[in-house]
Tab-separated table of C-alpha atoms and ligand atoms in Angstrom:
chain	number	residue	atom	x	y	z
F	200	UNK	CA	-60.867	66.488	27.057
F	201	UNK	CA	-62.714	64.887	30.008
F	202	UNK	CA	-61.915	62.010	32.173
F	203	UNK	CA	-63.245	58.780	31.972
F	204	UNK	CA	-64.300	58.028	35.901
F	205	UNK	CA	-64.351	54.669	36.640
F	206	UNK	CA	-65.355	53.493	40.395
F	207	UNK	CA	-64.685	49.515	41.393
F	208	UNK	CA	-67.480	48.660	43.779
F	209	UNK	CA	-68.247	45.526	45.537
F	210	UNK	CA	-69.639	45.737	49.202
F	211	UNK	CA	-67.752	42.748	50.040
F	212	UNK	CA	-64.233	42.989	51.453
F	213	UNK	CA	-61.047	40.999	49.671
F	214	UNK	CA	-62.683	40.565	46.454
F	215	UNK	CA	-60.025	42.594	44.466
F	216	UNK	CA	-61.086	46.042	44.319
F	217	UNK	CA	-57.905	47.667	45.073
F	218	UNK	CA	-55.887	45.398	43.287
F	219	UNK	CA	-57.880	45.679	40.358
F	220	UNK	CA	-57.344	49.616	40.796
F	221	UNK	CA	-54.101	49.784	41.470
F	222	UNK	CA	-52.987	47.067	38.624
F	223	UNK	CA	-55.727	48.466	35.683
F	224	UNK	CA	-54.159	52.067	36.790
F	225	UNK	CA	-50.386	51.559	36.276
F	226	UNK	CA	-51.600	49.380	33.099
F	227	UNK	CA	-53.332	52.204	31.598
F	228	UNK	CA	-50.124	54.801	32.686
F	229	UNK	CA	-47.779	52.137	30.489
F	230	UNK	CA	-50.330	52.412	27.777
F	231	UNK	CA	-49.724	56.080	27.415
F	232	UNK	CA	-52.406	57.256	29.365
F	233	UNK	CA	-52.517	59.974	32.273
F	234	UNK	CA	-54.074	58.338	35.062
F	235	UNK	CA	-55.372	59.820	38.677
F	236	UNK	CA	-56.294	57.052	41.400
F	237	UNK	CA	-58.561	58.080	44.015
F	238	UNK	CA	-58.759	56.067	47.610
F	239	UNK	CA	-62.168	56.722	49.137
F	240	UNK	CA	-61.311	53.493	51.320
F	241	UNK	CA	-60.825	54.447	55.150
F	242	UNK	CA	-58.305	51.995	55.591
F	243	UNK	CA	-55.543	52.980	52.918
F	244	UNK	CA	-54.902	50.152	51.098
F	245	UNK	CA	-54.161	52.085	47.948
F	246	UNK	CA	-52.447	54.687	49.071
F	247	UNK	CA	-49.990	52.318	50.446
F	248	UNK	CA	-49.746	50.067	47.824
F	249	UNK	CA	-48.542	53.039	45.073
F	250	UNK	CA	-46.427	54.151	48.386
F	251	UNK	CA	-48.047	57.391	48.802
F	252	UNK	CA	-48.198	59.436	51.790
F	253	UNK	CA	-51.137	59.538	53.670
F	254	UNK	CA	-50.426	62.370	55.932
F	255	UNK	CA	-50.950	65.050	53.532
F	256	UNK	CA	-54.242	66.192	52.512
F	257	UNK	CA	-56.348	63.180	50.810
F	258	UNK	CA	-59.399	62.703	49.876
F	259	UNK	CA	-61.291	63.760	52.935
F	260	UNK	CA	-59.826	67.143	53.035
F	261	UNK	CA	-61.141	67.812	49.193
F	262	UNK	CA	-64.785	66.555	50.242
F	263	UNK	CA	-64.873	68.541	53.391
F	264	UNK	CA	-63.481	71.749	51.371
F	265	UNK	CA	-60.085	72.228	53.311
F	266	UNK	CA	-57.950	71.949	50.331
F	267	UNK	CA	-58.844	71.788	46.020
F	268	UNK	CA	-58.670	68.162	44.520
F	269	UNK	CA	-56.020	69.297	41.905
F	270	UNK	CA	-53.462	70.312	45.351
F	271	UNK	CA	-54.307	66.663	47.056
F	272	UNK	CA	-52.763	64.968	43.259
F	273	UNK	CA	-49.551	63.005	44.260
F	274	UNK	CA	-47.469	61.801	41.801
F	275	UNK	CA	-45.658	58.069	42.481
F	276	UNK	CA	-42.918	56.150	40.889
F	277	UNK	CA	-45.241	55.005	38.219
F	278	UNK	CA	-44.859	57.870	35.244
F	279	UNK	CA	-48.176	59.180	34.062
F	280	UNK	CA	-49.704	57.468	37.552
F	281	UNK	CA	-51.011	59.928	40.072
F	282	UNK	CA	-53.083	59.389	43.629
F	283	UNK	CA	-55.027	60.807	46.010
F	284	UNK	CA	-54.622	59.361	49.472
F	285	UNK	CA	-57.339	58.512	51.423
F	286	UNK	CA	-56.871	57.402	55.013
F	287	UNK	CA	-58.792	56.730	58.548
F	288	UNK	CA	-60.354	60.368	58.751
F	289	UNK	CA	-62.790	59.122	56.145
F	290	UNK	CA	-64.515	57.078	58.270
F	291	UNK	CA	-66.064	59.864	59.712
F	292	UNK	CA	-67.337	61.273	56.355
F	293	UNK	CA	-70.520	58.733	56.436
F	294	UNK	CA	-71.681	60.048	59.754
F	295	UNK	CA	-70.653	64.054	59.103
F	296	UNK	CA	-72.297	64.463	55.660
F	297	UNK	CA	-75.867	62.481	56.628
F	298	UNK	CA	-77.244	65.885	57.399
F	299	UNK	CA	-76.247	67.929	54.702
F	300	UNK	CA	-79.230	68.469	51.776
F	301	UNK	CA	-76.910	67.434	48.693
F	302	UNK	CA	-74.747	65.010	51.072
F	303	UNK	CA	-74.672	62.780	47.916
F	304	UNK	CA	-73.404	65.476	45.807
F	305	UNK	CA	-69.824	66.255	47.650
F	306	UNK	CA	-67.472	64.020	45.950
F	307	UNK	CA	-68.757	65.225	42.276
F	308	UNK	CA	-68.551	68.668	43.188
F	309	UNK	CA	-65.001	68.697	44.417
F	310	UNK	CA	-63.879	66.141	41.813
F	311	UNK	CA	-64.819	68.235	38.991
F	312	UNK	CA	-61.775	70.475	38.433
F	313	UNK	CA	-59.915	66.853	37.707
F	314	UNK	CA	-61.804	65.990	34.632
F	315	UNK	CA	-59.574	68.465	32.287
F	316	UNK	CA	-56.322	66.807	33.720
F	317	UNK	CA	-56.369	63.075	33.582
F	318	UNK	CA	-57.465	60.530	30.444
F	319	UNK	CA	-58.551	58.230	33.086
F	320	UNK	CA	-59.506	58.670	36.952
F	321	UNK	CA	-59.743	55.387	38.997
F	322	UNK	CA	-61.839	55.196	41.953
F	323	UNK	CA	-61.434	52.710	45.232
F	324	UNK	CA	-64.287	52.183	47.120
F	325	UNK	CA	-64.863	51.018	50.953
F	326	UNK	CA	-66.723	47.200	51.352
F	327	UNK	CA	-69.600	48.989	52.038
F	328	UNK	CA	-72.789	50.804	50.204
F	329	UNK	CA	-72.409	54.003	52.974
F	330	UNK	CA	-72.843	57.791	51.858
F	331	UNK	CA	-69.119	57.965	50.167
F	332	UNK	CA	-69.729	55.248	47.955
F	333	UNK	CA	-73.252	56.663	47.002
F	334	UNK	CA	-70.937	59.939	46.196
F	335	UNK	CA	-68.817	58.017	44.538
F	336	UNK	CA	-71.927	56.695	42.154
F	337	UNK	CA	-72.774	59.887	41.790
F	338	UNK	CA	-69.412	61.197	40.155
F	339	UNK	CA	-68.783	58.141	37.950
F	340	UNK	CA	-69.097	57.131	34.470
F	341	UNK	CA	-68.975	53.790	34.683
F	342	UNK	CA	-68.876	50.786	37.659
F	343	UNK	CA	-66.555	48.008	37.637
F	344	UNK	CA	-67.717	45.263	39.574
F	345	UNK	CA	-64.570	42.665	40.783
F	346	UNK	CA	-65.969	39.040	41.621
F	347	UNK	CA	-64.142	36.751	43.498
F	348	UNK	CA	-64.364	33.489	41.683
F	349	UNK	CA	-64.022	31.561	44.883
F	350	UNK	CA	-67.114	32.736	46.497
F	351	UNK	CA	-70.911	32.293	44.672
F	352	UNK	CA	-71.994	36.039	44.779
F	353	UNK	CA	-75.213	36.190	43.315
F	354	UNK	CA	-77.246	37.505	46.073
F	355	UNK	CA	-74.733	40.436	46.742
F	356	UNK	CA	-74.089	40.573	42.934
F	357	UNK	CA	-78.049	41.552	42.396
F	358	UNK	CA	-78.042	43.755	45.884
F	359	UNK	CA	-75.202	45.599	44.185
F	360	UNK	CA	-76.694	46.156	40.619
F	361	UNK	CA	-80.566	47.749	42.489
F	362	UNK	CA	-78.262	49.915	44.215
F	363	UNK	CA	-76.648	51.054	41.228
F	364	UNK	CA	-79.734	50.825	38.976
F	365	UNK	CA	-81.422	52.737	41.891
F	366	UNK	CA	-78.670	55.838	42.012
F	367	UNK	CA	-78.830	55.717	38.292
F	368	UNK	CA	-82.541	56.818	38.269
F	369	UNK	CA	-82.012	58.858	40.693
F	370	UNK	CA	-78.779	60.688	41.114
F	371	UNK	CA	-77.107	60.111	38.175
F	372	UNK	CA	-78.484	59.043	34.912
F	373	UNK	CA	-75.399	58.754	32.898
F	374	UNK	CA	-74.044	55.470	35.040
F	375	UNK	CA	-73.384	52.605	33.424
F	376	UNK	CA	-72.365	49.184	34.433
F	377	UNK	CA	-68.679	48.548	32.224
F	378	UNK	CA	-68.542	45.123	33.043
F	379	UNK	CA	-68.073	42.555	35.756
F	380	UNK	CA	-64.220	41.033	36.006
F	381	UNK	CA	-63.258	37.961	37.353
F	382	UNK	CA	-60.612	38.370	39.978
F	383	UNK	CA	-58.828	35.477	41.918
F	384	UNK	CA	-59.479	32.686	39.258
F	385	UNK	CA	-57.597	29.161	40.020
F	386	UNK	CA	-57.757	26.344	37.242
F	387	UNK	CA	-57.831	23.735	40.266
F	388	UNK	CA	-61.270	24.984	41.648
F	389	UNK	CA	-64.443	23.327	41.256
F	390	UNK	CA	-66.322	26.242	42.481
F	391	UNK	CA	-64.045	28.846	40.199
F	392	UNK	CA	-65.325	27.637	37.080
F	393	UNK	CA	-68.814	27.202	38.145
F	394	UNK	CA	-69.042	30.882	39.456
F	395	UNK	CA	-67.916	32.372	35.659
F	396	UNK	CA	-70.270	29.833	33.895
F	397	UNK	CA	-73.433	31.500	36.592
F	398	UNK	CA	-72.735	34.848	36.413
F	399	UNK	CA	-71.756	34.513	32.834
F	400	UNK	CA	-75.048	33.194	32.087
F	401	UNK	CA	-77.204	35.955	34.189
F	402	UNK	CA	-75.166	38.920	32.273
F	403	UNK	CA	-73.383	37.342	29.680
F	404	UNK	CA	-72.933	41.050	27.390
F	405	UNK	CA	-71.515	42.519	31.435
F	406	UNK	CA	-68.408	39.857	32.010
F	407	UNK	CA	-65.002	40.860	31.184
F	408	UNK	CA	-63.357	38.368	28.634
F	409	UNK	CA	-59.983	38.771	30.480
F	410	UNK	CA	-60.108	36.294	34.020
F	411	UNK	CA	-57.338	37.314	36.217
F	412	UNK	CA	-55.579	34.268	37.836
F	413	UNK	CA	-54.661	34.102	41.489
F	414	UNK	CA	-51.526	35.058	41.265
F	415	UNK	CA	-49.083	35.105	44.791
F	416	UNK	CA	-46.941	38.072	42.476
F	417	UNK	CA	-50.108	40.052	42.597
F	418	UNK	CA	-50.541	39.245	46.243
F	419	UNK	CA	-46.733	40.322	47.392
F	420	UNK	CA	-46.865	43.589	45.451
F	421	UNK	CA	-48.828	45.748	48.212
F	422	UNK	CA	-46.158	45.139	51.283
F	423	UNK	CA	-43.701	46.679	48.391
F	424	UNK	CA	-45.406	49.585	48.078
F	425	UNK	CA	-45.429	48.735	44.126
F	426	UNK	CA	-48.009	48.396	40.761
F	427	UNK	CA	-47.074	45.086	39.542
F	428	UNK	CA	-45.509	45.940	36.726
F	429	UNK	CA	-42.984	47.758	38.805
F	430	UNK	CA	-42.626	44.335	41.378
F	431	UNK	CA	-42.653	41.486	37.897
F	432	UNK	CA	-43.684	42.746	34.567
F	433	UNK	CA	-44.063	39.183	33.598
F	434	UNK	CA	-46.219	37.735	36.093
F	435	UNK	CA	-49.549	35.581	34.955
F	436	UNK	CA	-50.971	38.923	37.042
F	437	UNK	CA	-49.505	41.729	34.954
F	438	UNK	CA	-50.376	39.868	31.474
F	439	UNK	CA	-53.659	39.742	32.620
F	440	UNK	CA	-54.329	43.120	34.133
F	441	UNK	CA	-52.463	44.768	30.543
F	442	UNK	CA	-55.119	42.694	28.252
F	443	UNK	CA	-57.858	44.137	30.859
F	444	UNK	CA	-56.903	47.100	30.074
F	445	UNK	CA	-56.951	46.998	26.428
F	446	UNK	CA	-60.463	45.205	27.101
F	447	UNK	CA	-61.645	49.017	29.198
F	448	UNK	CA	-60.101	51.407	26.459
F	449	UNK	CA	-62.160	49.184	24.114
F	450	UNK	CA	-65.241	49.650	25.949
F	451	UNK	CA	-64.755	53.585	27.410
F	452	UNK	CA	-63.739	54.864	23.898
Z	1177	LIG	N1	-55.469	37.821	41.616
Z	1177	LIG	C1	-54.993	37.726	42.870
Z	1177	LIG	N2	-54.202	36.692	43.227
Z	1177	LIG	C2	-53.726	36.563	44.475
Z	1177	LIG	N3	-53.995	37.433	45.468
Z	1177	LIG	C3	-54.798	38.481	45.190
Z	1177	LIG	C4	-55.326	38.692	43.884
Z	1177	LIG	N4	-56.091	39.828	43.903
Z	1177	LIG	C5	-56.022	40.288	45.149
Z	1177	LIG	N5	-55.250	39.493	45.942
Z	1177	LIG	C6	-54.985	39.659	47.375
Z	1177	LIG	O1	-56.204	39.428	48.062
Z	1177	LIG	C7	-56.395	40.336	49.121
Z	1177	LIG	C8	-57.657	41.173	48.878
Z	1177	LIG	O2	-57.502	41.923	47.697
Z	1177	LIG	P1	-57.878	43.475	47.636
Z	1177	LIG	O3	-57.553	43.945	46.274
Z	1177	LIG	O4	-57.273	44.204	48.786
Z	1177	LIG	O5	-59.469	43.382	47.818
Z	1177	LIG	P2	-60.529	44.512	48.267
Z	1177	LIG	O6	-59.966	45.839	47.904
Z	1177	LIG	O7	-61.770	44.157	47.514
Z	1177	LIG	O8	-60.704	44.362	49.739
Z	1177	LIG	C9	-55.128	41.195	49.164
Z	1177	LIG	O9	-54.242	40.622	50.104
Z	1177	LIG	C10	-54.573	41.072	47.755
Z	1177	LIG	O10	-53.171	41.223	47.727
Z	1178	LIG	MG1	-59.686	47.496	49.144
């Protein structure tokens, strides 16, 4: 067995990426699958929203070699959902691996021993296209890209897919581009509907048939420390995050 790595990248902050991480995780853990989440985002947002602790050894002590990945797994409340914690020390890691010859290499080297363990391993990346989330490229499968509906994204959208496109030649041949998912969709926006029919149009096979809705549930889970099917299983937010999950198992196997 080997994991299917998935990484959720956007360089733009708010757009969903954790949520989308958090709530595709704990879908896939309800759907029978063992599932490891991985925050390589400096400011935590993961770690707290599955409650886990960040003052144990996270992610930046398995890049920098202090500890193995497989001792930094925490388990939460979720069954068959694990994490590793990432917190502020990994704001450093852009600045202290520039100078080392495979800097871009780290995260898939220490990663590696997790493949065996987990079905699925989720990755959350920083709102930014620095060293980590090169490394992150570099260890992945496959890139999720979450698109706020709200916002027209196309020039980041195509920034995003040459950097991808450019570590793919480069780094890391096996990348591929899974899809692009809708995040934050509202019925009552002009703009909403207008963003899916553009980017729809420029990669039509790429979009995600599941939309997720804005959603306050989805918004209030965090501050509990809770997946959303742990905060209201029956939220417009969990229905869609469960059929976006049965949309990725479709796709990754
Ligand atoms: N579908 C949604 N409906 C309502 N609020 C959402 C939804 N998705 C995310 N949010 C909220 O929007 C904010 C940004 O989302 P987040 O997942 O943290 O984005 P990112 O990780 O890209 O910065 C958070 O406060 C989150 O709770
Ligand atoms: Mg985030």
């Amino acid at each position: 067995m080997s994991a299917n790595k998935l990484i959720f990248l956007n360089q733009k902050g708010g757009v969903g990426k954790t949520t989308s991480v958090v709530s595709l995780g704990a879908a896939l853990a309800k759907l029978g699958k063992n599932v490891l989440l991985i925050d390589f985002d400096s400011q935590g947002n993961l770690t707290s929203s599955v409650s886990a602790d960040n003052s144990v050894p996270g992610v930046y002590e398995v890049v920098t070699k202090q500890v193995s990945a497989v001792d930094a797994c925490q388990s939460t409340s979720i069954t068959n959902l694990h994490v590793i914690s990432g917190n502020i020390d990994l704001a450093g890691l852009n600045v202290e691996l520039v100078d080392e010859d495979n800097r871009n290499f780290f995260v898939k080297e220490a990663l590696a021993p997790l493949d065996s363990m987990f079905d699925y391993i989720l990755g959350d990346c920083p709102p930014s296209l620095g060293i980590l989330t090169v490394n992150s490229l570099v260890w992945a499968d496959h890139v999720v890209i979450p698109l706020q509906c709200e916002y027209l994204a196309m020039e980041g959208l195509n920034l995003l897919m040459r950097t991808i496109a450019s570590v793919r030649k480069s780094l890391n041949t096996n990348l591929d581009i899974l899809g692009i998912l809708f995040t934050m969709y509202s019925k009552r926006n002009k703009l909403a509907y207008e963003v899916v029919e553009d980017v729809t149009k420029y990669f039509p096979d790429k979009v995600f048939k599941t939309i997720i809705p804005r959603n306050v549930r989805l918004s209030e889970a965090p501050s509990h420390g809770l997946p959303i099917f742990a905060y209201d299983a029956n939220c417009s937010g969990a229905k869609a995050y469960l059929s976006f999950a049965e949309e990725v198992i479709k796709r990754v196997e």
